[in-house]
Coordinates of C-alpha atoms in Angstrom, one line a residue:
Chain A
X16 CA -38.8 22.2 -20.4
X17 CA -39.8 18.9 -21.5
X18 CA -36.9 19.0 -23.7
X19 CA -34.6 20.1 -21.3
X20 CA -35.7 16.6 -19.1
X21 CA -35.4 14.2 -22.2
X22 CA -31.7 16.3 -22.7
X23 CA -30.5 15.5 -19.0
X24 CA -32.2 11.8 -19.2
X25 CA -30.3 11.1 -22.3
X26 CA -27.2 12.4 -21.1
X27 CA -27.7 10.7 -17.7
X28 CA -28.2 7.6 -19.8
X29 CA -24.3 7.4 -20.2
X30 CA -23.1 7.6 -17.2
X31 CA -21.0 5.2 -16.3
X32 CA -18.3 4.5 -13.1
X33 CA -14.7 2.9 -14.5
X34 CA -14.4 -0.9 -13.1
X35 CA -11.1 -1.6 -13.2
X36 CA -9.3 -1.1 -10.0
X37 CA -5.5 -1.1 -10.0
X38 CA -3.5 -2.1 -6.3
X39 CA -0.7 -0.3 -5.2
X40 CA 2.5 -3.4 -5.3
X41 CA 3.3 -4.4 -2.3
X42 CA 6.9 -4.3 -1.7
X43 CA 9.2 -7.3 -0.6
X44 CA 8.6 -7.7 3.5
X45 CA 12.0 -7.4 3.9
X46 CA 12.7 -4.1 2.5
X47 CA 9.9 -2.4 5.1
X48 CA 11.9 -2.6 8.1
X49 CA 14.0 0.1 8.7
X50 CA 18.0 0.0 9.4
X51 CA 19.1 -0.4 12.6
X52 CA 21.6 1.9 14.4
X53 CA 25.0 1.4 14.0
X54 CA 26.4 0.1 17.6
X55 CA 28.7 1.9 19.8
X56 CA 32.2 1.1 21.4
X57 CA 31.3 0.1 25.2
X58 CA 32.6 3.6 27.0
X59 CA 36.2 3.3 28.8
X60 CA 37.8 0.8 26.3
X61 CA 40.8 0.8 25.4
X62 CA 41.2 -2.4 23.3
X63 CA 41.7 -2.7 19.9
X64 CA 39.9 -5.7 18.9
X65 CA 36.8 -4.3 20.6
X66 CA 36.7 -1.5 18.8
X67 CA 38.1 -3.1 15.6
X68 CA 34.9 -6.1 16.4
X69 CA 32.5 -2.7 16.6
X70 CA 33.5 -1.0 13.2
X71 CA 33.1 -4.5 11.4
X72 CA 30.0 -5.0 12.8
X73 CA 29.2 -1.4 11.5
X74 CA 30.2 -2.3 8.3
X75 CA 28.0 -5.0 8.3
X76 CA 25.0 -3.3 9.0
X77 CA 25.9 -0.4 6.1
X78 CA 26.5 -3.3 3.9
X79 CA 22.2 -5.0 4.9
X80 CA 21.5 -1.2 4.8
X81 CA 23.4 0.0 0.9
X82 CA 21.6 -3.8 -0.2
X83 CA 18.0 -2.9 1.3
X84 CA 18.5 0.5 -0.7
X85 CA 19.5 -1.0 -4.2
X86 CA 16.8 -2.9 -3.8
X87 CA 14.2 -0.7 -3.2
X88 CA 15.8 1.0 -6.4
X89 CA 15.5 -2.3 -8.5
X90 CA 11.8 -2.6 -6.7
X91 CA 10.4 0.6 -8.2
X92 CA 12.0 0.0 -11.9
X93 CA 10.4 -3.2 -12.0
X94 CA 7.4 -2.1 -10.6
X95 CA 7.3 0.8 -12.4
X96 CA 7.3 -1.2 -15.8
X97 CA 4.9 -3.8 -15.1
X98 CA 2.7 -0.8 -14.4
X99 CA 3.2 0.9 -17.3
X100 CA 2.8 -1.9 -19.1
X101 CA -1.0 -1.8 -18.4
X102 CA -2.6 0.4 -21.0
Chain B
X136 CA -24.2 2.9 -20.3
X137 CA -26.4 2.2 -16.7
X138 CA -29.8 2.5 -18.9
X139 CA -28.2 -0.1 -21.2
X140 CA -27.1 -2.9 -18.3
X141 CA -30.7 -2.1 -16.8
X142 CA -32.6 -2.5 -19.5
X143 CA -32.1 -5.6 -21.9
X144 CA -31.2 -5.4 -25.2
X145 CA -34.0 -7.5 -26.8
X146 CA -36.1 -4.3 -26.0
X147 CA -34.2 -2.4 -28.2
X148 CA -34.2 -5.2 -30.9
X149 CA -38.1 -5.0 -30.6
X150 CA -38.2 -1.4 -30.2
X151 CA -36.0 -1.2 -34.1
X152 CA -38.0 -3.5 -35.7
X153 CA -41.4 -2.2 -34.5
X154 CA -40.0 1.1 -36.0
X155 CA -38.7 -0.4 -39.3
X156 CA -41.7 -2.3 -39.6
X157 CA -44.2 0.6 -38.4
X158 CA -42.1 3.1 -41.5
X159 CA -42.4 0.5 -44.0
X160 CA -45.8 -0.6 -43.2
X161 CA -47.1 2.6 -43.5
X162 CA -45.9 3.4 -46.4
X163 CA -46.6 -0.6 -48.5
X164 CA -50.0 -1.0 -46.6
X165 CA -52.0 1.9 -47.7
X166 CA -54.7 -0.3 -49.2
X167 CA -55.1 -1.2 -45.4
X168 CA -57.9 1.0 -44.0
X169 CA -57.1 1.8 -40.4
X170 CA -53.0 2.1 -41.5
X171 CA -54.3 4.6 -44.7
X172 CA -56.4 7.0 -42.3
X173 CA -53.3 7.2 -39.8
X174 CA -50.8 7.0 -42.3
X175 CA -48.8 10.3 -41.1
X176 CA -49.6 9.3 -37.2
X177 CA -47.9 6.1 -37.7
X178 CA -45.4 7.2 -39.4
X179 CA -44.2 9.8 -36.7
X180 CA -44.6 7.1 -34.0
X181 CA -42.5 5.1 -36.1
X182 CA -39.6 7.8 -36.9
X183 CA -39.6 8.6 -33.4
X184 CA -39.3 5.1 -31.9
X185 CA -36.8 4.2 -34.7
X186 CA -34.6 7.2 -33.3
X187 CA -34.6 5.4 -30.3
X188 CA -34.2 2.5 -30.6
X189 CA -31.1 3.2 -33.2
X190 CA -29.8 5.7 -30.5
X191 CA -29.7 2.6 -27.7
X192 CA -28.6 0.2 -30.3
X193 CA -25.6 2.3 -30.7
X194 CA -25.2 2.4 -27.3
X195 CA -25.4 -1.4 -26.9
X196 CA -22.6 -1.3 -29.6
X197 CA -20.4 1.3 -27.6
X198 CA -21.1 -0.5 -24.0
X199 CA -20.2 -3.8 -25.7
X200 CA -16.6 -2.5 -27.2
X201 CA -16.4 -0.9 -23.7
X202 CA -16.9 -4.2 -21.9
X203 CA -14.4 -5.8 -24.2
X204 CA -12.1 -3.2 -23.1
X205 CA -12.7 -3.7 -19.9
X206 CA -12.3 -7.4 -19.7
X207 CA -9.0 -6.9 -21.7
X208 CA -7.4 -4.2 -19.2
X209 CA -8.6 -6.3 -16.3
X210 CA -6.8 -9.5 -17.8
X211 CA -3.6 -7.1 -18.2
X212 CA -3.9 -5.9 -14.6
X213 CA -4.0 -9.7 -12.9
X214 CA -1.2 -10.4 -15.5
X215 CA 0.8 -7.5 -14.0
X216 CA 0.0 -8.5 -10.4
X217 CA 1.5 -12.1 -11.4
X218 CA 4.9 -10.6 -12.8
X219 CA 5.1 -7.8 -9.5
X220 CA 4.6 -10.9 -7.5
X221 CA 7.0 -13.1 -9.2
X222 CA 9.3 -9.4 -9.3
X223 CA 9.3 -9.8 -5.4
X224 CA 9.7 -12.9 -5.0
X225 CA 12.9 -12.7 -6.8
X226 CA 13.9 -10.0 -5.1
X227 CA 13.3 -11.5 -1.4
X228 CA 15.8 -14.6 -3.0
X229 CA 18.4 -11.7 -3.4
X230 CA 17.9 -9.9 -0.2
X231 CA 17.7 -13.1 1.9
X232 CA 21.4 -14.5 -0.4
X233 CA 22.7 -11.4 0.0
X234 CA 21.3 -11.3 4.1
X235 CA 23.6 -14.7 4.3
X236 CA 26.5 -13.3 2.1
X237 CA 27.2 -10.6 4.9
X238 CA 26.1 -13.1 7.6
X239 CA 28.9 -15.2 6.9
X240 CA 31.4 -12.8 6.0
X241 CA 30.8 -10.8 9.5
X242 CA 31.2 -14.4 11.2
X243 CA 34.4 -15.1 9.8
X244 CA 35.8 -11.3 10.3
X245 CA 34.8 -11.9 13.9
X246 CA 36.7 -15.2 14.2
X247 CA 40.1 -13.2 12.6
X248 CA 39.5 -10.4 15.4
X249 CA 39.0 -13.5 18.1
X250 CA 42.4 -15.2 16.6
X251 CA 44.2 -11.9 16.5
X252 CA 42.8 -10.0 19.2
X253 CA 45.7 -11.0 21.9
X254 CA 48.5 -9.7 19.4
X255 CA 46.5 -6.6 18.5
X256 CA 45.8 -5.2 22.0
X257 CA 49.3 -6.1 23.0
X258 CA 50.5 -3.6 20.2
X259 CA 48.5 -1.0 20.3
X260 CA 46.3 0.8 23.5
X261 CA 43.1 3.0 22.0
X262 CA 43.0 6.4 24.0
X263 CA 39.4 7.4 25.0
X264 CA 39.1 10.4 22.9
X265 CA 39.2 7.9 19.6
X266 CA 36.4 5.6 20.9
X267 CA 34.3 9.0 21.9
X268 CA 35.1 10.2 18.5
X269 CA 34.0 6.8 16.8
X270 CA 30.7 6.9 18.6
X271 CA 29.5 10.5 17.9
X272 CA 30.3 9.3 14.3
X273 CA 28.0 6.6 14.6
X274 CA 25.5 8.9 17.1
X275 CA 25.5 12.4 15.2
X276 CA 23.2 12.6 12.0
X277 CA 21.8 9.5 12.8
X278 CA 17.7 9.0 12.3
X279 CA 16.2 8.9 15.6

């Protein structure tokens, strides 16, 4: 028995609780807004140039929307190597 | 090692050197009459607190290298924060050209639609069906 304690006291002896405390990388603010909706032709129009105005505005917003994405993509590779980096 | 931190380490120092001296003593100062009667006594004593102490001084050794360790990785992980920040920072410079890049291409479309706009409906009248057809495109699959 008395072993047994001076056993569990010496193992107890080398417990110890890891320090070093990592953050998750907080993304650009930018990129954590989400995309807006594309817009609509006003109902009953029969113009051209409103509905040619709409679809370039659409392709606007795809164009914020496909940059937001690659970015994201370039966000994480980085990210991802300055944290594997840390060994 | 908590014991280790809790403890300090001039304890163990004494602790080793009681012990050495304790082995050695025991076995030089036999002329000595209180050390030669309890010769074997001390010399257990001594043993056992030598164990000890060498056991913790090892342990001082292996928290030390740990600390060092520790310090290091902490050193690496504020030198990653730095370069993730510096990472986004770069990045927000891209997003916010790029945010002006379409900015100004979208205002200058829109002037060529304004300039052009007269000759364009003049030409050509869109029937309904295409407009409802170009908003369910832009409706349908989309993330509500």
């Amino acid at each position: 028995m008395k072993s047994l304690i001076a056993i569990l006291a010496l193992s107890l002896s080398a417990c110890v609780s890891v320090p070093v405390e990592r953050k998750f990388p907080k993304p650009p603010d930018e990129l954590m807004s989400a995309c807006a909706e594309l817009q609509t032709i006003p109902a009953g129009t029969t113009q051209l140039s409103v509905v040619v105005e709409t679809v370039v505005a659409n392709y606007g917003q795809y164009q914020w929307c496909q940059t937001k994405t690659n970015t994201w993509v370039d966000w994480y590779n980085k990210q991802k190597d300055i944290f594997e980096s840390v060994k | 090692m908590w014991i280790v931190n809790f403890i300090p380490d001039f304890i163990f120092h004494i602790l080793l050197m009681a012990g050495l001296l304790g082995l050695a003593g025991s076995f030089v100062l036999d002329s000595v009459p209180f050390i030669s009667t309890n010769a074997k006594a001390i010399q257990l004593a001594s043993a056992v607190v030598l164990a000890i102490a060498l056991f913790f001084e090892g342990a001082i050794s292996d928290n030390d290298a740990w600390q060092a360790r520790v310090k290091a990785l902490e050193l690496k992980v504020a030198k990653a924060e730095t370069e993730s920040a510096e990472a986004n920072g770069k990045l927000s410079k891209q997003l916010a050209a790029k945010d002006k890049e379409i900015a100004l291409a979208q205002a200058e479309l829109k002037n060529r639609i304004k300039q052009g706009a007269a000759a364009m409906d003049a030409v050509c009248k869109i029937p309904t069906d295409v407009v409802d057809i170009l908003n369910d495109a832009a409706k349908k699959g989309a993330t509500k």
